[in-house]
């Protein structure tokens, strides 16, 4: 079953085309963003202009840090309530968008911070507009929000149909300002999502043409945008692939590929997409024997061999500049085993496989 209720507007005029829909969402918006990219990308100016044309009010909550914490969500909820807002607009990468989704649900359900991950308790939400400025997470079309608990340094997500954005507005122009590092890390995140649509035990061949197309787009266009960050047509393709990745995981969810990366981010601050990329080859090798048929048809569709795919990945030079201590591996392997996404692996994972993949990272250092 494929279900994705968000209305998607895609293209450089997408925000203008969404004007009437935005008007219908309420009188006052809480705009949720990070520190500077919402303004720098041009998205914040554009949405402010549209809201004022529509006669709508807004206030800005621009304090979302990377990998948003539960504390940030609770501060955003206070802003939402104190300012009597009636919808949220997230602008930015996955961090502000996931924060916007959580703020909507927590505010609508008067949830306390200890119950934030309990998706079954959410009964309603305020409308959510998601305007991505990275091409990576696809969160503008997923039912997930990924948050970090600062007390335990644990990063985890929850999924609720109520967290699907009402409007997903994708404007490739907004991604032109991404640095090379953010471009690379987020592009690899989108690739992870697409691959996980093949790996997941919830995989559905109905979406395989979209997955294969998305991977081909990244294979061809990620090197182009790294080479020339101002290549708008390659940026547009990357945003399309990111959207396909989001639609894929909205259906299939993520797997060990994501679960194993979360502690690398919450403990060492390794960016989300890079964490996925560092383990991508290890995970593919682990899964290959059981999903050989699907992966072989992917490589055939790309007209490359598995080895050529690894060479392409290597050429991106994803690297780790910290040492992974053995104590981290011992401490965090049980956390990975318990994570929600582990229910979606194509077979039951042995904790020793997780330790081995972490140790391979350590050896590369
Ligand atoms: P991000 O954490 O939102 O942002 C990373 C950095 O990129 C920030 O410094 C941000 O600046 C900057 N940035 C964003 N857009 C930019 C632009 N157009 N120009 C220049 N700089 C820009 O990165 P992300 O990789 O997109 O999101 C990662 C988060 O999403 C993680 O927490 C991950 O777990 C989550 N995620 C969620 C889902 C889901 O379905 N819910 C799926 C995958 C990943 P500012 O701080 O100034 O904004
Ligand atoms: Zn991801």
Short mmCIF file of C-alpha atoms in Angstrom, two decimals, residues 23-313:
data_model
loop_
_atom_site.label_atom_id
_atom_site.label_comp_id
_atom_site.label_asym_id
_atom_site.label_seq_id
_atom_site.Cartn_x
_atom_site.Cartn_y
_atom_site.Cartn_z
CA UNK A 23 -4.00 31.36 2.16
CA UNK A 24 -6.48 28.66 3.18
CA UNK A 25 -4.37 27.36 6.07
CA UNK A 26 -5.07 30.01 8.68
CA UNK A 27 -4.48 33.55 9.82
CA UNK A 28 -1.10 33.29 11.54
CA UNK A 29 1.92 31.10 10.80
CA UNK A 30 4.88 30.12 12.91
CA UNK A 31 7.82 30.02 10.52
CA UNK A 32 10.36 27.47 11.75
CA UNK A 33 13.93 27.68 10.45
CA UNK A 34 17.61 27.37 11.25
CA UNK A 35 19.93 30.29 11.84
CA UNK A 36 20.71 31.58 8.38
CA UNK A 37 19.94 29.35 5.39
CA UNK A 38 16.23 30.25 5.21
CA UNK A 39 17.15 33.88 4.53
CA UNK A 40 20.28 33.11 2.50
CA UNK A 41 18.45 30.76 0.13
CA UNK A 42 15.78 33.36 -0.65
CA UNK A 43 12.95 31.16 0.69
CA UNK A 44 12.18 33.26 3.74
CA UNK A 45 11.87 36.51 1.76
CA UNK A 46 9.59 34.77 -0.73
CA UNK A 47 7.27 33.28 1.88
CA UNK A 48 7.08 36.59 3.79
CA UNK A 49 6.06 38.32 0.57
CA UNK A 50 3.37 35.72 -0.13
CA UNK A 51 2.00 35.83 3.43
CA UNK A 52 1.79 39.62 3.33
CA UNK A 53 0.07 39.54 -0.08
CA UNK A 54 -2.40 37.06 1.41
CA UNK A 55 -3.02 39.31 4.43
CA UNK A 56 -1.66 36.60 6.75
CA UNK A 57 0.52 37.21 9.80
CA UNK A 58 3.57 35.29 10.96
CA UNK A 59 6.25 35.09 13.58
CA UNK A 60 9.66 33.59 13.14
CA UNK A 61 11.23 30.87 15.28
CA UNK A 62 14.74 30.64 13.82
CA UNK A 63 16.49 28.71 16.55
CA UNK A 64 16.47 25.18 15.14
CA UNK A 65 19.93 23.65 15.29
CA UNK A 66 21.10 20.65 13.24
CA UNK A 67 19.56 17.41 14.55
CA UNK A 68 16.86 19.24 16.50
CA UNK A 69 16.57 18.49 20.19
CA UNK A 70 13.40 17.92 22.19
CA UNK A 71 14.22 21.16 24.06
CA UNK A 72 14.04 23.07 20.78
CA UNK A 73 10.68 21.51 19.97
CA UNK A 74 9.29 22.54 23.36
CA UNK A 75 10.56 26.15 22.84
CA UNK A 76 8.93 26.20 19.40
CA UNK A 77 5.64 24.97 20.86
CA UNK A 78 5.72 27.80 23.40
CA UNK A 79 6.22 30.33 20.58
CA UNK A 80 3.36 28.75 18.64
CA UNK A 81 0.97 28.91 21.59
CA UNK A 82 2.00 32.34 22.96
CA UNK A 83 1.58 33.87 19.50
CA UNK A 84 -1.76 32.11 18.84
CA UNK A 85 -0.54 30.61 15.57
CA UNK A 86 -2.69 28.26 13.57
CA UNK A 87 -0.24 26.64 11.16
CA UNK A 88 3.50 26.06 10.80
CA UNK A 89 5.85 26.68 7.89
CA UNK A 90 9.17 24.85 8.04
CA UNK A 91 11.97 26.24 5.88
CA UNK A 92 15.38 24.62 5.63
CA UNK A 93 17.02 21.28 5.64
CA UNK A 94 15.59 18.25 7.39
CA UNK A 95 16.29 19.72 10.83
CA UNK A 96 13.89 22.71 10.68
CA UNK A 97 11.33 20.67 8.72
CA UNK A 98 11.32 17.85 11.27
CA UNK A 99 11.09 20.47 14.03
CA UNK A 100 8.11 22.12 12.30
CA UNK A 101 6.34 18.76 12.07
CA UNK A 102 6.95 17.96 15.75
CA UNK A 103 5.89 21.46 16.86
CA UNK A 104 2.59 21.05 15.02
CA UNK A 105 1.80 17.69 16.64
CA UNK A 106 3.00 18.54 20.13
CA UNK A 107 1.11 21.86 20.15
CA UNK A 108 -2.10 20.31 18.81
CA UNK A 109 -2.12 17.46 21.33
CA UNK A 110 -0.69 19.29 24.38
CA UNK A 111 1.96 16.57 24.54
CA UNK A 112 4.53 16.69 27.30
CA UNK A 113 8.19 16.19 26.44
CA UNK A 114 8.32 12.64 27.84
CA UNK A 115 5.66 11.45 25.39
CA UNK A 116 6.99 13.09 22.25
CA UNK A 117 7.97 9.80 20.55
CA UNK A 118 4.63 8.12 21.35
CA UNK A 119 3.07 8.55 17.94
CA UNK A 120 -0.06 6.58 18.84
CA UNK A 121 -1.03 9.39 21.24
CA UNK A 122 -1.22 12.01 18.49
CA UNK A 123 -4.85 12.57 17.49
CA UNK A 124 -4.61 15.83 15.54
CA UNK A 125 -2.16 18.31 14.07
CA UNK A 126 -2.01 21.89 12.81
CA UNK A 127 -1.40 22.29 9.05
CA UNK A 128 2.25 21.97 8.08
CA UNK A 129 3.95 23.61 5.09
CA UNK A 130 7.40 22.20 4.27
CA UNK A 131 9.83 24.17 2.11
CA UNK A 132 13.13 22.26 1.77
CA UNK A 133 16.37 24.10 1.04
CA UNK A 134 18.49 20.92 0.84
CA UNK A 135 18.10 17.98 -1.54
CA UNK A 136 18.41 15.13 0.84
CA UNK A 137 15.94 14.16 3.52
CA UNK A 138 12.68 14.18 1.56
CA UNK A 139 11.00 14.88 4.90
CA UNK A 140 8.61 17.26 3.12
CA UNK A 141 6.71 14.13 2.03
CA UNK A 142 7.27 11.72 4.93
CA UNK A 143 5.31 11.04 8.14
CA UNK A 144 8.51 11.08 10.26
CA UNK A 145 10.23 13.51 12.55
CA UNK A 146 13.71 12.70 13.86
CA UNK A 147 14.68 14.29 17.17
CA UNK A 148 17.53 14.06 19.65
CA UNK A 149 17.07 13.72 23.38
CA UNK A 150 19.85 15.86 24.90
CA UNK A 151 19.70 13.92 28.18
CA UNK A 152 20.55 10.54 26.64
CA UNK A 153 22.24 11.78 23.43
CA UNK A 154 19.85 9.41 21.70
CA UNK A 155 18.60 10.26 18.24
CA UNK A 156 15.36 8.60 17.17
CA UNK A 157 12.33 9.22 15.01
CA UNK A 158 8.61 8.78 15.28
CA UNK A 159 6.11 8.32 12.48
CA UNK A 160 2.52 9.51 12.37
CA UNK A 161 0.25 10.07 9.38
CA UNK A 162 -0.60 13.41 11.01
CA UNK A 163 3.01 14.51 10.45
CA UNK A 164 2.74 14.39 6.66
CA UNK A 165 3.05 18.02 5.55
CA UNK A 166 -0.16 19.48 4.13
CA UNK A 167 1.89 21.25 1.44
CA UNK A 168 5.36 20.28 0.22
CA UNK A 169 6.83 23.14 -1.81
CA UNK A 170 10.06 22.29 -3.61
CA UNK A 171 11.93 25.14 -5.28
CA UNK A 172 15.30 24.03 -6.73
CA UNK A 173 16.57 27.66 -6.71
CA UNK A 174 16.70 27.54 -2.90
CA UNK A 175 19.36 24.85 -2.99
CA UNK A 176 21.91 26.89 -4.97
CA UNK A 177 23.47 28.34 -1.81
CA UNK A 178 24.33 24.97 -0.27
CA UNK A 179 28.04 24.49 0.41
CA UNK A 180 29.84 21.63 -1.25
CA UNK A 181 29.84 19.68 2.01
CA UNK A 182 26.11 20.11 2.64
CA UNK A 183 25.43 19.26 -1.03
CA UNK A 184 27.41 16.05 -0.76
CA UNK A 185 26.07 14.90 2.60
CA UNK A 186 22.44 15.59 1.74
CA UNK A 187 22.74 14.01 -1.73
CA UNK A 188 24.07 10.85 -0.10
CA UNK A 189 21.14 10.89 2.34
CA UNK A 190 18.71 10.89 -0.60
CA UNK A 191 20.63 7.98 -2.13
CA UNK A 192 20.33 6.08 1.17
CA UNK A 193 16.56 6.54 1.22
CA UNK A 194 16.23 5.22 -2.32
CA UNK A 195 18.46 2.21 -1.62
CA UNK A 196 16.50 1.50 1.56
CA UNK A 197 13.33 1.28 -0.53
CA UNK A 198 15.01 -1.75 -2.11
CA UNK A 199 16.45 -3.15 1.15
CA UNK A 200 13.38 -2.76 3.36
CA UNK A 201 11.17 -5.76 4.01
CA UNK A 202 8.29 -3.38 3.24
CA UNK A 203 9.67 -2.95 -0.29
CA UNK A 204 7.06 -2.67 -3.01
CA UNK A 205 7.86 -3.15 -6.68
CA UNK A 206 5.17 -0.57 -7.51
CA UNK A 207 7.65 2.15 -6.51
CA UNK A 208 10.76 0.49 -7.99
CA UNK A 209 10.65 2.54 -11.24
CA UNK A 210 10.71 5.71 -9.10
CA UNK A 211 13.55 4.33 -6.94
CA UNK A 212 15.65 3.30 -9.94
CA UNK A 213 15.03 6.68 -11.62
CA UNK A 214 16.02 8.52 -8.42
CA UNK A 215 19.26 6.57 -8.06
CA UNK A 216 20.14 7.19 -11.72
CA UNK A 217 19.53 10.92 -11.22
CA UNK A 218 21.91 10.99 -8.25
CA UNK A 219 24.51 8.84 -9.99
CA UNK A 220 24.58 11.31 -12.88
CA UNK A 221 23.92 14.64 -11.15
CA UNK A 222 25.65 14.54 -7.77
CA UNK A 223 29.12 14.78 -9.38
CA UNK A 224 27.76 17.65 -11.54
CA UNK A 225 26.51 19.78 -8.62
CA UNK A 226 29.72 19.14 -6.71
CA UNK A 227 31.68 20.32 -9.72
CA UNK A 228 29.44 23.31 -10.45
CA UNK A 229 27.21 24.37 -7.51
CA UNK A 230 25.39 26.91 -9.74
CA UNK A 231 24.20 24.26 -12.24
CA UNK A 232 20.47 24.88 -11.76
CA UNK A 233 19.28 22.05 -13.97
CA UNK A 234 21.43 19.51 -12.05
CA UNK A 235 20.20 21.08 -8.77
CA UNK A 236 16.62 20.58 -9.99
CA UNK A 237 17.32 16.93 -10.75
CA UNK A 238 18.85 16.42 -7.29
CA UNK A 239 15.76 17.92 -5.69
CA UNK A 240 13.57 15.57 -7.73
CA UNK A 241 15.64 12.57 -6.56
CA UNK A 242 15.36 13.75 -2.96
CA UNK A 243 11.58 13.96 -3.35
CA UNK A 244 11.56 10.42 -4.78
CA UNK A 245 13.64 9.31 -1.78
CA UNK A 246 11.14 10.85 0.64
CA UNK A 247 8.20 9.22 -1.16
CA UNK A 248 10.09 5.94 -1.01
CA UNK A 249 10.74 5.93 2.74
CA UNK A 250 7.26 7.28 3.46
CA UNK A 251 6.27 3.87 2.17
CA UNK A 252 9.13 1.53 3.10
CA UNK A 253 10.62 3.33 6.12
CA UNK A 254 14.37 3.16 6.75
CA UNK A 255 16.54 0.26 7.91
CA UNK A 256 19.82 -0.54 9.68
CA UNK A 257 21.47 1.83 7.16
CA UNK A 258 19.89 4.71 9.11
CA UNK A 259 19.83 3.16 12.60
CA UNK A 260 23.58 2.56 12.58
CA UNK A 261 24.26 6.18 11.60
CA UNK A 262 22.16 7.85 14.34
CA UNK A 263 24.67 7.28 17.19
CA UNK A 264 27.49 8.57 14.96
CA UNK A 265 25.52 11.80 14.68
CA UNK A 266 24.28 12.12 18.25
CA UNK A 267 27.62 11.27 19.87
CA UNK A 268 30.20 12.67 17.42
CA UNK A 269 28.14 15.23 15.49
CA UNK A 270 28.79 13.49 12.15
CA UNK A 271 26.25 14.98 9.68
CA UNK A 272 23.30 12.69 9.01
CA UNK A 273 23.98 12.07 5.30
CA UNK A 274 27.70 11.51 5.85
CA UNK A 275 26.92 8.96 8.59
CA UNK A 276 24.77 7.08 6.06
CA UNK A 277 27.43 7.33 3.37
CA UNK A 278 30.23 6.03 5.57
CA UNK A 279 28.36 2.76 6.16
CA UNK A 280 26.71 2.52 2.73
CA UNK A 281 29.12 -0.01 1.25
CA UNK A 282 29.19 -2.12 4.45
CA UNK A 283 25.39 -2.28 4.54
CA UNK A 284 25.11 -3.08 0.83
CA UNK A 285 27.59 -5.95 1.20
CA UNK A 286 25.71 -7.25 4.24
CA UNK A 287 22.33 -7.22 2.47
CA UNK A 288 23.49 -8.24 -1.02
CA UNK A 289 23.16 -12.03 -0.64
CA UNK A 290 19.44 -11.78 0.23
CA UNK A 291 18.46 -9.05 -2.22
CA UNK A 292 20.83 -9.96 -5.00
CA UNK A 293 18.08 -10.05 -7.64
CA UNK A 294 16.81 -6.52 -6.85
CA UNK A 295 20.29 -4.99 -6.57
CA UNK A 296 21.48 -6.69 -9.75
CA UNK A 297 18.54 -5.22 -11.63
CA UNK A 298 19.38 -1.79 -10.17
CA UNK A 299 22.98 -2.04 -11.44
CA UNK A 300 21.72 -3.27 -14.82
CA UNK A 301 19.41 -0.25 -15.04
CA UNK A 302 22.40 2.01 -14.36
CA UNK A 303 24.43 0.04 -16.86
CA UNK A 304 27.22 -0.48 -14.31
CA UNK A 305 28.55 -3.30 -12.13
CA UNK A 306 28.44 -3.37 -8.35
CA UNK A 307 32.21 -2.69 -8.32
CA UNK A 308 31.70 0.39 -10.50
CA UNK A 309 29.09 1.62 -8.04
CA UNK A 310 31.61 1.26 -5.20
CA UNK A 311 34.21 3.16 -7.27
CA UNK A 312 31.70 5.98 -7.83
CA UNK A 313 31.04 6.08 -4.08
#
